[in-house]
Structure formats: C-alpha cells, structure tokens
Coordinates of C-alpha atoms and ligand atoms in Angstrom, one line a residue:
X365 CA -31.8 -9.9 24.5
X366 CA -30.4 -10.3 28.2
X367 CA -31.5 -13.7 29.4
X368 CA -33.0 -12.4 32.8
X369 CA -34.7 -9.1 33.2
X370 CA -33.8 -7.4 36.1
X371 CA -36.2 -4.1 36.0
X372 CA -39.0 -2.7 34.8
X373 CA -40.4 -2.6 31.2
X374 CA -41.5 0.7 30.3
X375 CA -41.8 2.4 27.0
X376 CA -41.0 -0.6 25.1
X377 CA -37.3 -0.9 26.8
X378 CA -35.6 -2.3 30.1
X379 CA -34.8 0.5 32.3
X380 CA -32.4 1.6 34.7
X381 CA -33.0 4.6 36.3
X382 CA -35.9 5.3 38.5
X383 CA -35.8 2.2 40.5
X384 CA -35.2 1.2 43.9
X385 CA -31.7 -0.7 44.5
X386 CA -31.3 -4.3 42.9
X387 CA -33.0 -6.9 45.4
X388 CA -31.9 -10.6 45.2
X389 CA -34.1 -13.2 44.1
X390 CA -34.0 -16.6 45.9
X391 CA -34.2 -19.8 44.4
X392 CA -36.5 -22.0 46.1
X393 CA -35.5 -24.9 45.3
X394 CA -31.6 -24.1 46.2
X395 CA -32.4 -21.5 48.7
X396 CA -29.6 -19.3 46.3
X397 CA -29.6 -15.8 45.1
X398 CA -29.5 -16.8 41.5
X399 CA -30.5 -13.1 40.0
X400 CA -31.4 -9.5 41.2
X401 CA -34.0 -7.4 40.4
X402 CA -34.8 -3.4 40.7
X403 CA -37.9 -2.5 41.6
X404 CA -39.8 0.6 39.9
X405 CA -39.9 4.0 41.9
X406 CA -42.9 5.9 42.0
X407 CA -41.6 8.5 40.2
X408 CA -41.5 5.4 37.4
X409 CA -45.2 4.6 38.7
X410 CA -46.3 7.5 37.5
X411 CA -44.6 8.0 34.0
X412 CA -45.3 5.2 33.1
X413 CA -49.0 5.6 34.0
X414 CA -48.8 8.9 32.1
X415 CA -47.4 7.4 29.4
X416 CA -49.8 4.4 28.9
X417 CA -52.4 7.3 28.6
X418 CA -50.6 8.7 25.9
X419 CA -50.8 5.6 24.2
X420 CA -54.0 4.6 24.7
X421 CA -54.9 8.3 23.2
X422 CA -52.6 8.1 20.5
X423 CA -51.7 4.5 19.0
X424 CA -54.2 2.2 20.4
X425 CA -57.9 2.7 21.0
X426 CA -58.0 3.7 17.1
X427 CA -55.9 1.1 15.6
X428 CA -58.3 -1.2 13.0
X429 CA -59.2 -3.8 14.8
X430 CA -57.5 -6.3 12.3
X431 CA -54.3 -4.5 12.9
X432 CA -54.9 -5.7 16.9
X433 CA -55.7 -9.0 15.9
X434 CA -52.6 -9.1 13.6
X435 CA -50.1 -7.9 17.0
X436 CA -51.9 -10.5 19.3
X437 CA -51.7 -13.0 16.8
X438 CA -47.7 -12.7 16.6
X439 CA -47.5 -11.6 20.5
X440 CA -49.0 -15.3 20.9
X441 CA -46.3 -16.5 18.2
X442 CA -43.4 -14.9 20.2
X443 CA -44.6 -16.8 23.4
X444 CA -44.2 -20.1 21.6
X445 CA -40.8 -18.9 20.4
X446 CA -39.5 -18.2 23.6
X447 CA -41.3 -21.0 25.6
X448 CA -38.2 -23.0 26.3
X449 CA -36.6 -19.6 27.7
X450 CA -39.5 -18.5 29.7
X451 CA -40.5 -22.0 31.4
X452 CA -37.1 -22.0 32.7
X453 CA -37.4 -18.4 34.1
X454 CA -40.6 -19.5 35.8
X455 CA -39.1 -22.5 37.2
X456 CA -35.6 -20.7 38.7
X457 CA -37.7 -18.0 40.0
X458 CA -40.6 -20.0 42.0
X459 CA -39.9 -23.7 42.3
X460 CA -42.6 -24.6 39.6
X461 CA -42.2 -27.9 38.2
X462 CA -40.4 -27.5 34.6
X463 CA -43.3 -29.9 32.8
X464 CA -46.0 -27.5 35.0
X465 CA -44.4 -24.4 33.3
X466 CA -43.7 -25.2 30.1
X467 CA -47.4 -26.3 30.0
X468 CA -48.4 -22.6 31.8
X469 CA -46.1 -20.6 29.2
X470 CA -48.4 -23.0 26.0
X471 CA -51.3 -21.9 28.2
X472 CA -50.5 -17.6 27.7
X473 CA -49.9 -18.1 24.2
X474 CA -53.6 -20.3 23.5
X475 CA -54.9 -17.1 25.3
X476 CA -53.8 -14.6 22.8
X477 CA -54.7 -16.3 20.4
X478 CA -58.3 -16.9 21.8
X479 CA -58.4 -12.9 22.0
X480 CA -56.6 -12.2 19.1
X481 CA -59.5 -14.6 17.4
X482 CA -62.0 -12.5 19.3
X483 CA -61.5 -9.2 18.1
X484 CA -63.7 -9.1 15.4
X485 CA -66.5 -11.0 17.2
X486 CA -67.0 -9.1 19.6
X487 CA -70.2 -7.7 18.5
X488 CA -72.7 -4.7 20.0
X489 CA -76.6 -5.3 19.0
X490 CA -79.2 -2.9 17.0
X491 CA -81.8 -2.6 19.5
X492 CA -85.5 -1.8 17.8
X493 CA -86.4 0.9 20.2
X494 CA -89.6 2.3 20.7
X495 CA -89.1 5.7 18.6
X496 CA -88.0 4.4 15.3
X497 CA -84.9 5.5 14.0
X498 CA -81.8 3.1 14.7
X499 CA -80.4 2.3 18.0
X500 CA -77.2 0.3 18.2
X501 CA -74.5 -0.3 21.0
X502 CA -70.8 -0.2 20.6
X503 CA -68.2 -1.8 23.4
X504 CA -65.7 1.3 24.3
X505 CA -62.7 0.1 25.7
X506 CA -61.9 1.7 29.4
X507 CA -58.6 2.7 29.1
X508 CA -55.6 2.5 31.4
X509 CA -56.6 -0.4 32.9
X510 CA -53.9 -2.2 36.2
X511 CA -53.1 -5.9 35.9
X512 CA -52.2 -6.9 40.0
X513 CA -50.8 -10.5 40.1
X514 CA -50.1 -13.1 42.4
X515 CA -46.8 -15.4 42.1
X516 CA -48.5 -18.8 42.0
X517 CA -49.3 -18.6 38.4
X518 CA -47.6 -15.7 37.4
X519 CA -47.7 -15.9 33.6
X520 CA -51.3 -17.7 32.8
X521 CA -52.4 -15.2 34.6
X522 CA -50.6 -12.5 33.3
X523 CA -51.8 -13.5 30.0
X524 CA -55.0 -13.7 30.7
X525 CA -55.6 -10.2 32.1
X526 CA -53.5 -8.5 29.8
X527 CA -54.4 -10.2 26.5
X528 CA -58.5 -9.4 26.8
X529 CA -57.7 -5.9 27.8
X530 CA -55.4 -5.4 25.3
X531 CA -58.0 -6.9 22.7
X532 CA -60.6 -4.8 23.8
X533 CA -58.5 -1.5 22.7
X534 CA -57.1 -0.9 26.0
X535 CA -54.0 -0.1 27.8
X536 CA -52.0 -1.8 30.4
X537 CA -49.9 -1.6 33.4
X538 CA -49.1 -4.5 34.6
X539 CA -47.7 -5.0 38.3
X540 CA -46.3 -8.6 38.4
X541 CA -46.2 -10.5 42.4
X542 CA -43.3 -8.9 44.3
X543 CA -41.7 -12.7 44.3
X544 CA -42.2 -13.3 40.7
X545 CA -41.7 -10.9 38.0
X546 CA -39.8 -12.4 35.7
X547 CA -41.7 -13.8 32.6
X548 CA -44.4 -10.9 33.0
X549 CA -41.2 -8.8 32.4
X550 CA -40.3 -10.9 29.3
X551 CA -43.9 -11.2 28.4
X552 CA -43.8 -7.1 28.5
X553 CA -40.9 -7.4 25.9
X554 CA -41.9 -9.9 23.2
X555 CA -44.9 -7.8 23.5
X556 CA -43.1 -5.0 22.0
X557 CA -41.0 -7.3 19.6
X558 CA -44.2 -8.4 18.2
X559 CA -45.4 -5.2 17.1
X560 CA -47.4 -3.7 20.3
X561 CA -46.5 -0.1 20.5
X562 CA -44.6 1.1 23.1
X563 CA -46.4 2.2 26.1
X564 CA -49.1 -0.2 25.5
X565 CA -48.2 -2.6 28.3
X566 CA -45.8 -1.8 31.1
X567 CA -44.5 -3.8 33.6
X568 CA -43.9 -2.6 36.8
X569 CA -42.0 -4.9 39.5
X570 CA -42.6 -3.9 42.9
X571 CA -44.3 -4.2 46.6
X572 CA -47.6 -4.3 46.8
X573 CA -48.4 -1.9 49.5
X574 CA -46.3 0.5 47.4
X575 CA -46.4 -0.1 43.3
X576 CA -49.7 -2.0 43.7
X577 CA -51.5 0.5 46.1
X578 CA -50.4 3.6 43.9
X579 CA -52.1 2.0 40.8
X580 CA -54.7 1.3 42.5
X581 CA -55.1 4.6 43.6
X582 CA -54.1 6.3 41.0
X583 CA -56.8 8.4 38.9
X584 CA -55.5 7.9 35.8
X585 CA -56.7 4.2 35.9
X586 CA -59.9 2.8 34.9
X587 CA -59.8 -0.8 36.1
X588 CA -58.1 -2.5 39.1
X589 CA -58.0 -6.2 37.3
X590 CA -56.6 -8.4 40.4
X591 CA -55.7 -11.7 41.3
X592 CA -54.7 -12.4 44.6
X593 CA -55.6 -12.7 48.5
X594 CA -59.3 -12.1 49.3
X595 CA -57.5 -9.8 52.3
X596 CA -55.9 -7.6 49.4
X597 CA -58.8 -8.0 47.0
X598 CA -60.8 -6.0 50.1
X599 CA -58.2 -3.2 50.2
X600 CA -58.5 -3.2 46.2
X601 CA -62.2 -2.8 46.7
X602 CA -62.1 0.0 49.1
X603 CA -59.4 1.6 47.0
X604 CA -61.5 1.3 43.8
X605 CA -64.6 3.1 45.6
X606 CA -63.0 6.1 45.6
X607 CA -63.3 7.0 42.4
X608 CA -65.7 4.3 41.1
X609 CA -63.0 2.6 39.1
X610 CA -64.0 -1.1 37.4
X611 CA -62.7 -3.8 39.1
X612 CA -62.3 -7.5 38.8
X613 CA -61.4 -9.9 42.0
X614 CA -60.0 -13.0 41.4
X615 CA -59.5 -14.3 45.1
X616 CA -58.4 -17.3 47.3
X617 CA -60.2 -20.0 47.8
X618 CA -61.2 -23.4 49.8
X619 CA -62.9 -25.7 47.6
X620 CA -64.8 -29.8 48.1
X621 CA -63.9 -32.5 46.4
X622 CA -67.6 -34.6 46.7
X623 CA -67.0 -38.0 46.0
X624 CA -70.0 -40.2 46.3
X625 CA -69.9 -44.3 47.3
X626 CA -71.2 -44.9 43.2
X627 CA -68.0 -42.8 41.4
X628 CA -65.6 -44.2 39.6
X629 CA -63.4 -44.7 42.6
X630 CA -60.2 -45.9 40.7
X631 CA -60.4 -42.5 39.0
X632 CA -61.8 -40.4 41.3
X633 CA -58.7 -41.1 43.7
X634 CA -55.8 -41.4 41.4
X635 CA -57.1 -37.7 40.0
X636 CA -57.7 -36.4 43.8
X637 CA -54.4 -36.3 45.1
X638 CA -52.8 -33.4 42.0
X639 CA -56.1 -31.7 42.2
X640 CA -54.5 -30.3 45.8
X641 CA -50.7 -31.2 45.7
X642 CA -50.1 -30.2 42.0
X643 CA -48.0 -26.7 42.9
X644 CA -47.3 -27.7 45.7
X645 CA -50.7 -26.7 46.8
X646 CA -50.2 -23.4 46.0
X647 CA -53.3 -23.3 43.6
X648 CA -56.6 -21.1 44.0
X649 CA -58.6 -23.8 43.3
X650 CA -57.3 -26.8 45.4
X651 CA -59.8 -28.8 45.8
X652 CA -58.7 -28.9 49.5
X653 CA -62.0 -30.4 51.5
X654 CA -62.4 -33.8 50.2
X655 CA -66.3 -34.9 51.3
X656 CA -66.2 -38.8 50.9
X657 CA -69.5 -40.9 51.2
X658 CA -69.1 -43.2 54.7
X659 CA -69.2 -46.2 53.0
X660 CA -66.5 -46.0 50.8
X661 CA -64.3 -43.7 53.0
X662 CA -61.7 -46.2 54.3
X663 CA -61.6 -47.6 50.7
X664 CA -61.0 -44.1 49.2
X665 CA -58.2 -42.7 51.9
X666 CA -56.6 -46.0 50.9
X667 CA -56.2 -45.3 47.3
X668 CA -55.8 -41.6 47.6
X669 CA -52.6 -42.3 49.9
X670 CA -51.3 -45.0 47.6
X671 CA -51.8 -42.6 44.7
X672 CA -50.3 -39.4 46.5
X673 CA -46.9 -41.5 47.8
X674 CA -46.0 -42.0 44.2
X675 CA -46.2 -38.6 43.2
X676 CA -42.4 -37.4 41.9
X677 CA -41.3 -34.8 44.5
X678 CA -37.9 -33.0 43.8
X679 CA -35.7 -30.9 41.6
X680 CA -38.6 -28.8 39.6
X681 CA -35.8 -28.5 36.3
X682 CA -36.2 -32.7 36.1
X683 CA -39.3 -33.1 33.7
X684 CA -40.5 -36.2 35.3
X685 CA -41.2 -33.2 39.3
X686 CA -44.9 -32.8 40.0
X687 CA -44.3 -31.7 43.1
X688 CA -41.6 -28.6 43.9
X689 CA -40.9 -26.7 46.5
X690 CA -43.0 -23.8 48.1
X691 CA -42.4 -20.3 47.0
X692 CA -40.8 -19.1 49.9
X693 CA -39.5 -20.1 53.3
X694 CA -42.6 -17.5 55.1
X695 CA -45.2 -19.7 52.7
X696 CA -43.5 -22.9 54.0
X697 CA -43.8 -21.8 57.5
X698 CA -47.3 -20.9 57.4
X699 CA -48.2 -24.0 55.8
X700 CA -46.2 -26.2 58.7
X701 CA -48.0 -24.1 61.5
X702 CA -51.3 -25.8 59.9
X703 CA -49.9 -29.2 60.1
X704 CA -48.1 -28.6 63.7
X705 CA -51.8 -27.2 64.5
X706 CA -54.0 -30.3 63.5
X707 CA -51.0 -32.4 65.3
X708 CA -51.1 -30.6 68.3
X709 CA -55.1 -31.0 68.1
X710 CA -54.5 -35.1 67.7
X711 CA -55.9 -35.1 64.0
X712 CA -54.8 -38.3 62.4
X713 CA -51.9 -36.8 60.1
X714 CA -50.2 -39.0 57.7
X715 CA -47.3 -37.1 55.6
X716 CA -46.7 -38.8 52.4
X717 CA -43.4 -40.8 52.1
X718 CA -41.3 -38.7 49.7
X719 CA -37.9 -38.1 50.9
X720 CA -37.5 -34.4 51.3
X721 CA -34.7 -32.8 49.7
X722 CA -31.9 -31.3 52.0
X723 CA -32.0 -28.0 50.6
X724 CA -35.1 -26.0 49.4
X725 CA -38.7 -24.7 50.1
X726 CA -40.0 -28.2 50.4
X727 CA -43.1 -29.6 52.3
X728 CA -44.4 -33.1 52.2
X729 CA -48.0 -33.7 50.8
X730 CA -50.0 -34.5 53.5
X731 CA -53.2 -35.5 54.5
X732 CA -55.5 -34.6 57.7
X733 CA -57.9 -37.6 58.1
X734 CA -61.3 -36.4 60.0
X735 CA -60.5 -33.3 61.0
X736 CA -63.2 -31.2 62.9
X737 CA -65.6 -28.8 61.2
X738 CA -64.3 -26.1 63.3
X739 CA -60.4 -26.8 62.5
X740 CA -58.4 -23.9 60.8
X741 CA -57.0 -26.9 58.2
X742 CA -60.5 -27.4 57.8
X743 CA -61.5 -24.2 57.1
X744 CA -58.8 -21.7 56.0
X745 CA -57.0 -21.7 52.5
X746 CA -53.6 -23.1 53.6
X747 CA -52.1 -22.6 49.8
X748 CA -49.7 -25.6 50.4
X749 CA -49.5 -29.5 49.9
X750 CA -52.0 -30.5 52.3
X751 CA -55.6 -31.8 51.9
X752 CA -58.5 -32.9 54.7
X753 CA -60.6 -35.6 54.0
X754 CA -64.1 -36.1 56.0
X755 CA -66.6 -38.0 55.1
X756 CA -70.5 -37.7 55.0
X757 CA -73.9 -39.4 55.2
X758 CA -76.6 -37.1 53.8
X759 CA -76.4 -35.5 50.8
X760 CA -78.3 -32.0 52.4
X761 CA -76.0 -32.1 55.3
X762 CA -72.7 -32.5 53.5
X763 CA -73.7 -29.3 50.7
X764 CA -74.6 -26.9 54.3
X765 CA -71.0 -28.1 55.0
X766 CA -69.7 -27.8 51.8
X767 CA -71.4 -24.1 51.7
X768 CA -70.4 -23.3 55.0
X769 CA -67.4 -21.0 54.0
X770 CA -67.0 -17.5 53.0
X771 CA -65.1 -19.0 49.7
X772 CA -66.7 -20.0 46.7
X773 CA -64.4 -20.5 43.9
X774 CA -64.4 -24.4 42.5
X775 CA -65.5 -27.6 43.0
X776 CA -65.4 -31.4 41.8
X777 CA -68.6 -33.9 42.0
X778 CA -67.6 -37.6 41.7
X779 CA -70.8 -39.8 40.6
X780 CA -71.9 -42.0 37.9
X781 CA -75.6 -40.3 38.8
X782 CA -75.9 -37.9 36.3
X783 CA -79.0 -36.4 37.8
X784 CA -77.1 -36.4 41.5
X785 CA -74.2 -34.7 39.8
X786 CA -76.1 -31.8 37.8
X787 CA -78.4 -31.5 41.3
X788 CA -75.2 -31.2 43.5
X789 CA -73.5 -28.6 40.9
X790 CA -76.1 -26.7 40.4
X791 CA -76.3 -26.0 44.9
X792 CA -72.5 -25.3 45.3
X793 CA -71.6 -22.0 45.7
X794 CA -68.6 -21.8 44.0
X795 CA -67.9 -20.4 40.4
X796 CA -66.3 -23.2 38.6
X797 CA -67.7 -26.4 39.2
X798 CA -66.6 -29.6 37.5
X799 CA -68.1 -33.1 37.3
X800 CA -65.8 -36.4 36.9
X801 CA -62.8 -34.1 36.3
X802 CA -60.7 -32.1 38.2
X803 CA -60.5 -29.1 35.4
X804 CA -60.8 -25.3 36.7
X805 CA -59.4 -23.2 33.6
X806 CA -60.7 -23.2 29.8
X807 CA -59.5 -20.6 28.1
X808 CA -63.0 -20.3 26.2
X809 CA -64.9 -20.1 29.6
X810 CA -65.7 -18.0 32.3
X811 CA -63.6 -18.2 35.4
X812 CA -63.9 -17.1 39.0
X813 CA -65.5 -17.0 42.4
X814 CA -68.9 -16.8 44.4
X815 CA -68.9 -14.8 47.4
X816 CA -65.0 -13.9 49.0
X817 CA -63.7 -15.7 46.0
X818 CA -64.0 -12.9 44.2
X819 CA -66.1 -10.6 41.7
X820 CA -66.1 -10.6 38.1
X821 CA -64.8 -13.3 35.5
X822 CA -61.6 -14.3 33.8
X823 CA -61.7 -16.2 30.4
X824 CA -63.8 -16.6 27.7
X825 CA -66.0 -13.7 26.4
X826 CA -66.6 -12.4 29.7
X827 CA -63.7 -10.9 30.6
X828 CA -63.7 -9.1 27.4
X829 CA -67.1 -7.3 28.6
X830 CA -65.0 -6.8 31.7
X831 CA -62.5 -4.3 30.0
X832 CA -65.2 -2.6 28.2
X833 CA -68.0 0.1 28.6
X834 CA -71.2 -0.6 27.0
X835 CA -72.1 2.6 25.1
X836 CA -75.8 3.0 23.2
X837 CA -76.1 5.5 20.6
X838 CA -79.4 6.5 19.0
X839 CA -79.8 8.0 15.6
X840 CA -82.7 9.7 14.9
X841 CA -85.6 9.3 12.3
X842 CA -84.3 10.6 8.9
X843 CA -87.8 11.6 7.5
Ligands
LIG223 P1 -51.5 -11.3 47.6 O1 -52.9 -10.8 47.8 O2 -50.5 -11.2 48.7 O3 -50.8 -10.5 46.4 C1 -51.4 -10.4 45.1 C2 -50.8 -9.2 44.4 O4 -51.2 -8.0 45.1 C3 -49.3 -9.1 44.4 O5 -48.9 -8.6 43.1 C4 -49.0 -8.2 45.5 O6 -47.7 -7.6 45.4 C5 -50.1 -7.2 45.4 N1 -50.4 -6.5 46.6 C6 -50.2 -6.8 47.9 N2 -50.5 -5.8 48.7 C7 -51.1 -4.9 48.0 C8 -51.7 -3.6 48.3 N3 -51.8 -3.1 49.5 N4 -52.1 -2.8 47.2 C9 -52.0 -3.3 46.0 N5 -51.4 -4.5 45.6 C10 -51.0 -5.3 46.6 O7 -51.6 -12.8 47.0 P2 -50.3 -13.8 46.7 O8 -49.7 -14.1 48.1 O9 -49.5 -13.3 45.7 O10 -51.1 -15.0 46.1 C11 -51.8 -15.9 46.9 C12 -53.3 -15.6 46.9 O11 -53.8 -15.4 45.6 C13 -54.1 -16.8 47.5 O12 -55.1 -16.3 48.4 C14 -54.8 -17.4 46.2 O13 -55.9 -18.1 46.5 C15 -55.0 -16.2 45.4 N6 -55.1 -16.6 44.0 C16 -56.3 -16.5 43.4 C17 -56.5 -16.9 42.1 C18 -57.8 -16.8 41.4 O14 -57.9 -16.8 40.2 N7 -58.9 -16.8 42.2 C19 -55.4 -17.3 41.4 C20 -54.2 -17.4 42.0 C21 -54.0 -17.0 43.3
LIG224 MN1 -49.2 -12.9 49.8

C-alpha cells in the first residue's frame, strides 16, 4: 500500500483519472511541499455518487446486521493496525502534535467499535395502538448520505460521521477539508481491506465551494452530515432546503470557562490553559472566554500564566509537543490580526514565553487580560492560541454575558458548590457542558451545539437516529 494517498478513493481503489492536476501539500511545521495531492473532478463527483447508490441498493442496506457489525468490528481493528502510519500522516499534513494524533487515530477506532457494538441495539418499539392488531417501528437507513469535514480534527471526526452512518445501513461519501485529506483517504482504504464493499464509502478530496457544494446539492443524497464554519453550515442549510434533505451542523464555537472564587484553583488553572491552546487553538470547543470570580482573579491569571509558559511548543513529530503550529499561514494571519487588534485597542496582552521556532505556522499562546465586552477577541471564534480572561461579580450578570453570543457549543463550571454547578449548567446555552473538567467528546454521548453552534448531535445513540428514518408499520387484526 503507497505510504501517502495522493487522490481519491472510489470504488474500493486509489484513482487516477478524473481529477484535477496534483496540488502540493505544505507542511506547517516546515513550511515544505512534502506530498501532492489530485483533487476529484465532477465528472468523479458524480460516479462516485452514482455508484454509492448502487451500493447502497445492492450490497448494503440488506446485509444481516451481524455481518455490519462483523466489517466495523475489523474496520476498527485496521485503524489500530495502522495507527503508527496514520498519526504520522495527520501530523506531516497539519502540524498536529504526534502524542495529540496518535491519541485522535485510538479515538476513530473506539468509535467503530462503539457502532459496531450498537448494531444490534438499536431497537424500534411495539406501540399498543388504539385499534388492536400490532403496531411496531423499524429505523430505515437514509441512504447516500455526504460526510463534509473540517481540517482541525480531520479523522475523529471522520470516524465519527462515517462509522454511525455506515452502522445504520447506509452509504457514504465522504468529502475530507481541502487542507487535510489524508487519513480520511487511508481511513477510505482500510475500510475496504476490512471487508466493506466497495462503493460503500468514498472519499472525495476537493474544494469546498466545488466537491462540497455539488454534494450538497446533489439529489442523489439524503443527508448533508457537516462539520465546519457556522458561515458554511448556513450555505449547507440553504442548500439542504431545496430538496428537504437531513442535515446535521456541527459548527464553530466561542465558549466560557466559569471559574468561581470556591474551585479548586490549583486545578482549575493548570487544566485551563490546554482547554484553549491544546491545537494550537484550533479546537471547536475552546473554552476561549474565561469568567473568573473578582476575588480570586489576580490569583487565577497568576497561575494560568505560570501554567501556560510551560507548555512544550515545537516540532509536533517530538512526543513530549502540546502545542504545534497553525494549519496554515492564512489561519496564522487571521489569528495575529486579533492580537494586533486588542494591542492596537491597549488590552493588556501578555504572549507566553516559548521561543518560536524559525520556520513554521507558529503562534505564541497568548492571553488578553480584561478585554471589553464589545472586543472582536472577546467575541468572535479566533480558532488559534489565544484566550481572554475577565472577571465577574454576580452570578446573573456573568451567565447574560456568558449567553450573550450567537454560539452555543461547550462550557466548563469550576466550583466545589455542587448545587451552584448543576444551577449554572443547567442556564448555559451551549450543548456540552462540563463541571470540574475540561472534557467535550465521549464517544457514548451526545455532542454538539445550541443556537449557531449547530443542529443535530454527534456521538452516542443520537447520531445513529440522525442517519435513520423512523418508519411505523401497522398490521392488522387477524380475526
Ligand atoms: P469550513 O467551514 O471552512 O470548511 C468545512 C468543510 O466544508 C471543508 O471540508 C470545506 O472544504 C467545506 N466547504 C467549504 N465551503 C463549502 C461550500 N460552499 N459547500 C460545501 N462545502 C464547503 O471550516 P474549516 O475552516 O475547515 O474548520 C474550521 C471551523 O470548523 C471552525 O469554525 C470550527 O469551529 C468548526 N468546527 C466545528 C466542530 C464541531 O464539532 N462543532 C468541530 C471542528 C471544527
Ligand atoms: Mn475555513
């Protein structure tokens, strides 16, 4: 097997023909073309659309459902095989910490295993309807459903669209981020080595405005499944009322850290600082508004900077990196214009000590003490290393401020108050909230946003509702 794809998957093989001329790929940690890849035509769009139809008609939707568990099972088992290979891939190909990645790569293989598990409990009811007789419900599965992907997480979340859909009995096409197609492309062929017929999940690397918007559009498909910006996620929604397809919006975000003066403030500050650098920022759920209590504000800045200036910045294929560089140079020039902004403005900005290496994507992490409410840093989803810390005096006032944004995707509460924490939880708007922890993403759980964070869940048996129809049947009275 060639070490680096460098097209689309289709049909259970790698092809050539039909795509767009090779593109190189930049490293971002060397600033180096390292690789190339081809990007698939739309005459490749839509065979391989066709095709997935085929399959869904002719190998899938009736397969046993045993016989589906059995391919996710060893789809999962080829991940874990391969894990060394793909970490690396995800690493070369966007900056991402090798100890991140490998840990990412585990993560896509615990998902198909959680769906592979779920197959065959995934029940439909016997509903006692007024009539007599026997009324029962069965999940369909959709069909050709489109998997659109952003390039901050590109194989979790990969997995985690395709795996459910795949479970639930349907088919896949599966459009990878334009920056970062790589392991979905690997992902597409292990797949196929595993036992998935051919067909069943295609991989299509490509622009968005061109690969993306023809799936999207394309009547053939059932269900848009995306992860990305909430400014795409709109166009996905306007393309999906066209023809009523399903869709699922998993979308940016701009989410409080609450820490109250009784948390555990050791804790609470060494944990603060990855929950928005880890990534190098470039995480939905940052937890990029940090609310502090007044009186122990000064106390907590203190000990978040002292924990954030050890953080291990650098080379992202050394194990001991948290902190890489950014995707791109364009995502490391958007971040910078938000610092530049809140200096320009006078904010108190303190960049974190780490010497920045001489070549790559690299930002420092860096923190904007007090800015004001009506600050874009304050406000807007920056998706890079940088975190604003203000803090508060009344609990009301600080959740209308906490509230105050069209996002509404995660959260953390820091309080030994258990009543206080449940109370505060229960009023933010946000989708994934978490209390004396940091953690967004169980596998087992539901996942996604409030408001412009999206529409729809991720994870856990949700998303497997998400990639089917509920259909009733009734059967009459027999005498
Ligand atoms: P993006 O919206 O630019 O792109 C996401 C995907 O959509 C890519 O595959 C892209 O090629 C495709 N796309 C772009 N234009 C398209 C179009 N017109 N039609 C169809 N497809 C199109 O997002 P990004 O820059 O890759 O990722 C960053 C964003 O993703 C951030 O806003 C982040 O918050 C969000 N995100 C959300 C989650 C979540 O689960 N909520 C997870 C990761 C990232
Ligand atoms: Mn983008």
């Amino acid at each position: 097997m060639s070490e680096v794809p460098q097209g689309p998957f289709v049909d259970g093989e790698f092809v050539s023909a039909r795509v767009h001329e090779p593109r190189p790929m930049i490293n971002p940690a060397s600033e180096e073309a390292w690789t190339s890849m081809s990007n698939a035509s739309t005459e490749l769009v839509e065979a391989s659309v066709q095709s997935a139809s085929r399959a869904f008609e002719r190998s899938w939707r009736g397969l046993a459902p045993g016989k589906r568990s059995r391919i996710l099972f060893e789809i999962a088992n080829a991940i874990r095989k391969h894990a060394a290979r793909l970490a690396r891939l995800e690493s070369r190909n966007i900056g991402k910490p090798i100890a991140d990645a490998r840990d990412e790569i585990a993560l896509g293989a615990t998902v198909f295993e959680y769906y592979a598990g779920a197959i065959d409990k995934f029940c439909g009811e016997t509903i006692p309807v007024g009539r007599g007789g026997l009324d029962f419900t069965v999940h369909e599965p959709l069909g050709v459903v489109a998997a659109i992907t952003p390039w901050n997480f590109p194989f979790p979340i990969a997995c985690w669209k395709v795996a459910p859909a795949l479970a639930a009995g349907n088919c896949v096409v599966l459009k990878p981020a334009t920056l970062s197609p790589l392991t979905a492309l690997v992902l597409g062929q292990l797949a196929v080595e595993a036992g998935l017929p051919p067909g069943v999940l295609q991989v299509l690397p490509g622009e968005g405005g061109t690969v993306g918007a023809m799936l999207a559009h394309h009547p053939s498909i059932r269900k848009i499944s995306f992860t990305g910006s909430t400014e795409i996620g709109r166009r996905m929604m306007a393309a999906a009322a066209v023809d009523l397809k399903r869709i699922s919006l998993e979308l940016g975000g701009k989410s409080p850290n609450i820490v109250f003066a009784d948390a555990n403030l050791e804790r609470a500050a060494d944990e603060s600082p990855m929950s928005v650098f880890a990534n190098a920022g470039q995480d939905c759920c940052a937890r990029s508004r940090v609310f502090v209590e007044r009186s122990v504000f000064d106390d907590f800045v203190e000990r978040f900077v002292s924990a954030a200036e050890a953080l291990r910045m650098g080379d992202p294929l050394d194990p001991q990196t948290q902190i890489g560089p950014l995707v791109s140079s364009a995502q490391r020039e958007a971040v910078l214009a938000y610092v530049e902004k809140a200096q320009s403005d006078g904010r108190k900005v303190l960049k974190m000590a780490q010497a920045l290496p001489e070549k790559g994507f690299y930002v420092s992490p860096t923190i904007v003490v007090e800015p004001a409410i009506s600050d874009p840093c304050w406000l807007e989803e920056i998706f890079g290393p940088v975190v604003c810390i203000r803090p508060f005096d009344e609990e009301g006032e600080m959740l209308a401020e906490v509230n105050r944004t069209s996002y509404g995707l995660s959260g953390s509460v820091w309080t030994q108050d258990i009543g206080r924490a449940i109370r505060i939880s229960r009023r933010v708007e946000a989708g994934v909230l978490s209390i004396n922890s940091h953690s967004s993403v169980h596998v087992q759980a539901p996942f996604g946003g409030f408001k412009q964070s999206g529409i729809g869940r991720d994870l856990g048996m949700h998303a497997l509702h998400g990639y089917t129809e509920t259909k009733n049947i009734y059967v009459g009275e027999t005498e």
